[in-house]
Amino acid sequence: MVDPRISIIEERMRGVRRIIAVSSGKGGVGKSLLASTLALILVRKGYRVGLFDLDFTSPSTHIILGLKEAHPVEDKGIIPPIVNGLRYMSIIYYSSSRATPLRGTDFSNAFIELLSITNWGDLDFLLLDMPPGIGDATLDVIRLMKRPSFLLVTTSSPLAFETVKKLVGMLKELNVPIVGIVENMKTGPSVIQQESLKLNVQFLGEILYDPTVEEALGDAEGLLRTVFANETAKLLEYLIKTCK
């Protein structure tokens, strides 16, 4: 039997022009920070932006953005609150600080439910903060959302890039667009750019390790003043160009 909620999702997403899934395949590479910072920068450039935290097990974008009292509003569905100029949705609105250990069909069911009830309105960009790993979340985004593009994040570590290589292989096999690869928290020489070229994937650039980022967590304006944010802003020209 076809889930009737799936037919509603297309209508809910009708006003969203571009969907960018910020993914890594591995945790600890700064994916959530990059997704949050990209969203803030796009807002400052005048774009209509949404951020959807899909890390149901360990969401963190609400900490990065300094989310406090904002909550969704019910009006023929759920309208995400506006936080720091962007529309924001996360499982934290329903789980609070409790762990949400979902897997398999449970994750898919929760994801479908959130997609079917959330009315994003008109957006130029909807950024998805993907959970680490290559599995149900990635496949559900591809299956349920209209033509998402993937922005892949790695560090200089060969271990981190190995999971990105696997993710690239899967996305190419499924004919899913890849915006490019970002090398985050760089501290020295690496071969990520050369390895990206071998995969025939655009290397978007590198972001140097910035120890001041931790002090800016929860302060959107402070975060935008960091070296990390300045380096992230340089990636936007190519991102915006490929999304037109």
mmCIF file of C-alpha atoms in Angstrom, residues 72-233:
data_model
loop_
_atom_site.group_PDB
_atom_site.id
_atom_site.type_symbol
_atom_site.label_atom_id
_atom_site.label_comp_id
_atom_site.label_asym_id
_atom_site.label_seq_id
_atom_site.Cartn_x
_atom_site.Cartn_y
_atom_site.Cartn_z
ATOM 1 C CA PRO A 72 6.703 25.857 14.888
ATOM 2 C CA VAL A 73 3.187 27.203 14.338
ATOM 3 C CA GLU A 74 0.255 25.008 13.343
ATOM 4 C CA ASP A 75 -1.641 26.333 10.325
ATOM 5 C CA LYS A 76 -2.844 23.663 7.885
ATOM 6 C CA GLY A 77 0.303 21.783 8.798
ATOM 7 C CA ILE A 78 3.427 23.003 10.545
ATOM 8 C CA ILE A 79 5.119 26.291 9.634
ATOM 9 C CA PRO A 80 8.779 26.315 10.718
ATOM 10 C CA PRO A 81 9.819 29.230 12.899
ATOM 11 C CA ILE A 82 12.147 31.907 11.566
ATOM 12 C CA VAL A 83 15.483 31.749 13.397
ATOM 13 C CA ASN A 84 18.188 34.288 12.508
ATOM 14 C CA GLY A 85 16.339 35.080 9.292
ATOM 15 C CA LEU A 86 15.931 31.487 8.079
ATOM 16 C CA ARG A 87 13.157 28.925 8.416
ATOM 17 C CA TYR A 88 14.234 26.105 10.701
ATOM 18 C CA MET A 89 12.970 22.604 11.417
ATOM 19 C CA SER A 90 14.411 19.887 13.641
ATOM 20 C CA ILE A 91 13.321 16.786 15.549
ATOM 21 C CA ILE A 92 14.159 18.698 18.752
ATOM 22 C CA TYR A 93 10.736 20.324 18.596
ATOM 23 C CA TYR A 94 9.239 16.918 19.317
ATOM 24 C CA SER A 95 11.969 15.109 21.263
ATOM 25 C CA SER A 96 13.406 18.038 23.280
ATOM 26 C CA SER A 97 16.750 16.929 24.744
ATOM 27 C CA ARG A 98 15.876 13.228 24.733
ATOM 28 C CA ALA A 99 17.766 10.791 22.502
ATOM 29 C CA THR A 100 15.878 9.631 19.398
ATOM 30 C CA PRO A 101 17.516 6.340 18.361
ATOM 31 C CA LEU A 102 15.621 5.712 15.109
ATOM 32 C CA ARG A 103 16.670 3.237 12.460
ATOM 33 C CA GLY A 104 15.290 1.637 9.313
ATOM 34 C CA THR A 105 11.531 1.988 8.899
ATOM 35 C CA ASP A 106 11.258 4.051 12.099
ATOM 36 C CA PHE A 107 13.551 6.729 10.633
ATOM 37 C CA SER A 108 11.705 6.688 7.313
ATOM 38 C CA ASN A 109 8.362 7.008 9.063
ATOM 39 C CA ALA A 110 9.530 9.990 11.148
ATOM 40 C CA PHE A 111 11.082 11.629 8.073
ATOM 41 C CA ILE A 112 7.945 11.163 5.976
ATOM 42 C CA GLU A 113 5.825 12.539 8.798
ATOM 43 C CA LEU A 114 7.927 15.702 9.135
ATOM 44 C CA LEU A 115 8.006 16.228 5.361
ATOM 45 C CA SER A 116 4.272 15.770 5.001
ATOM 46 C CA ILE A 117 3.324 18.208 7.754
ATOM 47 C CA THR A 118 5.981 20.906 7.238
ATOM 48 C CA ASN A 119 4.998 23.814 5.011
ATOM 49 C CA TRP A 120 8.224 25.567 3.989
ATOM 50 C CA GLY A 121 6.549 28.184 1.798
ATOM 51 C CA ASP A 122 8.654 29.833 -0.903
ATOM 52 C CA LEU A 123 12.402 29.224 -0.529
ATOM 53 C CA ASP A 124 15.377 29.787 -2.791
ATOM 54 C CA PHE A 125 17.414 27.203 -0.859
ATOM 55 C CA LEU A 126 16.538 24.428 1.571
ATOM 56 C CA LEU A 127 19.691 23.114 3.230
ATOM 57 C CA LEU A 128 19.575 19.636 4.757
ATOM 58 C CA ASP A 129 21.959 18.809 7.579
ATOM 59 C CA MET A 130 22.336 15.098 6.913
ATOM 60 C CA PRO A 131 23.172 12.546 9.617
ATOM 61 C CA PRO A 132 26.542 10.808 9.339
ATOM 62 C CA GLY A 133 26.703 7.541 7.448
ATOM 63 C CA ILE A 134 25.467 6.257 4.121
ATOM 64 C CA GLY A 135 22.096 4.630 4.487
ATOM 65 C CA ASP A 136 18.419 5.244 5.123
ATOM 66 C CA ALA A 137 18.570 9.037 5.433
ATOM 67 C CA THR A 138 20.439 9.481 2.151
ATOM 68 C CA LEU A 139 18.198 7.061 0.283
ATOM 69 C CA ASP A 140 15.029 8.626 1.712
ATOM 70 C CA VAL A 141 16.130 12.142 0.713
ATOM 71 C CA ILE A 142 16.745 10.923 -2.830
ATOM 72 C CA ARG A 143 13.446 9.025 -2.912
ATOM 73 C CA LEU A 144 11.160 11.584 -1.318
ATOM 74 C CA MET A 145 12.534 15.029 -2.178
ATOM 75 C CA LYS A 146 12.596 16.650 -5.572
ATOM 76 C CA ARG A 147 16.009 16.544 -7.242
ATOM 77 C CA PRO A 148 18.324 17.191 -4.273
ATOM 78 C CA SER A 149 21.981 18.059 -4.865
ATOM 79 C CA PHE A 150 24.672 16.866 -2.466
ATOM 80 C CA LEU A 151 27.419 19.046 -1.001
ATOM 81 C CA LEU A 152 30.047 16.705 0.469
ATOM 82 C CA VAL A 153 32.244 17.590 3.438
ATOM 83 C CA THR A 154 35.506 15.929 4.436
ATOM 84 C CA THR A 155 38.593 16.682 6.473
ATOM 85 C CA SER A 156 42.146 16.062 5.307
ATOM 86 C CA SER A 157 42.008 12.628 6.939
ATOM 87 C CA PRO A 158 42.159 9.677 4.527
ATOM 88 C CA LEU A 159 39.618 7.932 6.768
ATOM 89 C CA ALA A 160 37.096 10.740 6.348
ATOM 90 C CA PHE A 161 37.662 10.918 2.612
ATOM 91 C CA GLU A 162 37.241 7.160 2.229
ATOM 92 C CA THR A 163 33.594 7.442 3.276
ATOM 93 C CA VAL A 164 33.139 10.374 0.893
ATOM 94 C CA LYS A 165 34.455 8.213 -1.949
ATOM 95 C CA LYS A 166 31.844 5.579 -1.145
ATOM 96 C CA LEU A 167 29.120 8.231 -1.000
ATOM 97 C CA VAL A 168 30.230 9.658 -4.359
ATOM 98 C CA GLY A 169 30.045 6.188 -5.888
ATOM 99 C CA MET A 170 26.507 5.634 -4.639
ATOM 100 C CA LEU A 171 25.272 9.077 -5.729
ATOM 101 C CA LYS A 172 26.724 8.655 -9.206
ATOM 102 C CA GLU A 173 25.187 5.210 -9.527
ATOM 103 C CA LEU A 174 21.799 6.715 -8.666
ATOM 104 C CA ASN A 175 22.398 9.702 -10.982
ATOM 105 C CA VAL A 176 22.109 12.221 -8.150
ATOM 106 C CA PRO A 177 23.771 15.645 -8.686
ATOM 107 C CA ILE A 178 26.875 16.422 -6.623
ATOM 108 C CA VAL A 179 27.643 20.112 -6.073
ATOM 109 C CA GLY A 180 31.213 19.357 -4.997
ATOM 110 C CA ILE A 181 33.554 18.490 -2.147
ATOM 111 C CA VAL A 182 34.679 20.826 0.641
ATOM 112 C CA GLU A 183 37.813 20.128 2.690
ATOM 113 C CA ASN A 184 37.131 21.368 6.211
ATOM 114 C CA MET A 185 39.385 21.968 9.236
ATOM 115 C CA LYS A 186 42.540 21.874 7.137
ATOM 116 C CA THR A 187 45.762 22.140 9.136
ATOM 117 C CA GLY A 188 48.440 21.119 6.636
ATOM 118 C CA PRO A 189 49.148 19.624 3.225
ATOM 119 C CA SER A 190 46.669 17.088 1.873
ATOM 120 C CA VAL A 191 45.684 15.360 -1.344
ATOM 121 C CA ILE A 192 41.907 15.946 -1.169
ATOM 122 C CA GLN A 193 41.879 18.244 -4.205
ATOM 123 C CA GLN A 194 43.740 15.735 -6.364
ATOM 124 C CA GLU A 195 41.604 12.864 -5.107
ATOM 125 C CA SER A 196 38.417 14.825 -5.863
ATOM 126 C CA LEU A 197 39.563 15.342 -9.427
ATOM 127 C CA LYS A 198 40.175 11.614 -9.748
ATOM 128 C CA LEU A 199 36.543 11.077 -8.792
ATOM 129 C CA ASN A 200 35.518 13.666 -11.414
ATOM 130 C CA VAL A 201 33.857 15.757 -8.702
ATOM 131 C CA GLN A 202 34.292 19.516 -8.345
ATOM 132 C CA PHE A 203 36.641 20.502 -5.508
ATOM 133 C CA LEU A 204 35.001 23.592 -4.012
ATOM 134 C CA GLY A 205 37.867 24.635 -1.770
ATOM 135 C CA GLU A 206 39.379 24.303 1.672
ATOM 136 C CA ILE A 207 38.448 25.814 5.023
ATOM 137 C CA LEU A 208 41.273 26.242 7.487
ATOM 138 C CA TYR A 209 40.893 25.047 11.054
ATOM 139 C CA ASP A 210 39.529 27.936 13.117
ATOM 140 C CA PRO A 211 39.852 27.554 16.917
ATOM 141 C CA THR A 212 37.574 30.576 17.512
ATOM 142 C CA VAL A 213 34.487 28.805 16.172
ATOM 143 C CA GLU A 214 33.727 27.081 19.481
ATOM 144 C CA GLU A 215 33.461 30.461 21.211
ATOM 145 C CA ALA A 216 30.907 31.616 18.625
ATOM 146 C CA LEU A 217 28.505 28.680 18.972
ATOM 147 C CA GLY A 218 25.032 29.953 19.814
ATOM 148 C CA ASP A 219 25.842 33.440 18.513
ATOM 149 C CA ALA A 220 24.926 33.746 14.833
ATOM 150 C CA GLU A 221 26.463 37.186 14.413
ATOM 151 C CA GLY A 222 29.640 36.079 16.165
ATOM 152 C CA LEU A 223 29.846 33.001 13.963
ATOM 153 C CA LEU A 224 29.610 35.136 10.831
ATOM 154 C CA ARG A 225 32.666 37.101 11.977
ATOM 155 C CA THR A 226 34.908 34.022 12.208
ATOM 156 C CA VAL A 227 37.585 32.950 9.763
ATOM 157 C CA PHE A 228 35.496 29.831 9.230
ATOM 158 C CA ALA A 229 32.556 31.912 7.971
ATOM 159 C CA ASN A 230 34.806 34.030 5.738
ATOM 160 C CA GLU A 231 36.252 30.887 4.150
ATOM 161 C CA THR A 232 32.780 29.367 3.815
ATOM 162 C CA ALA A 233 31.525 32.470 2.002
#
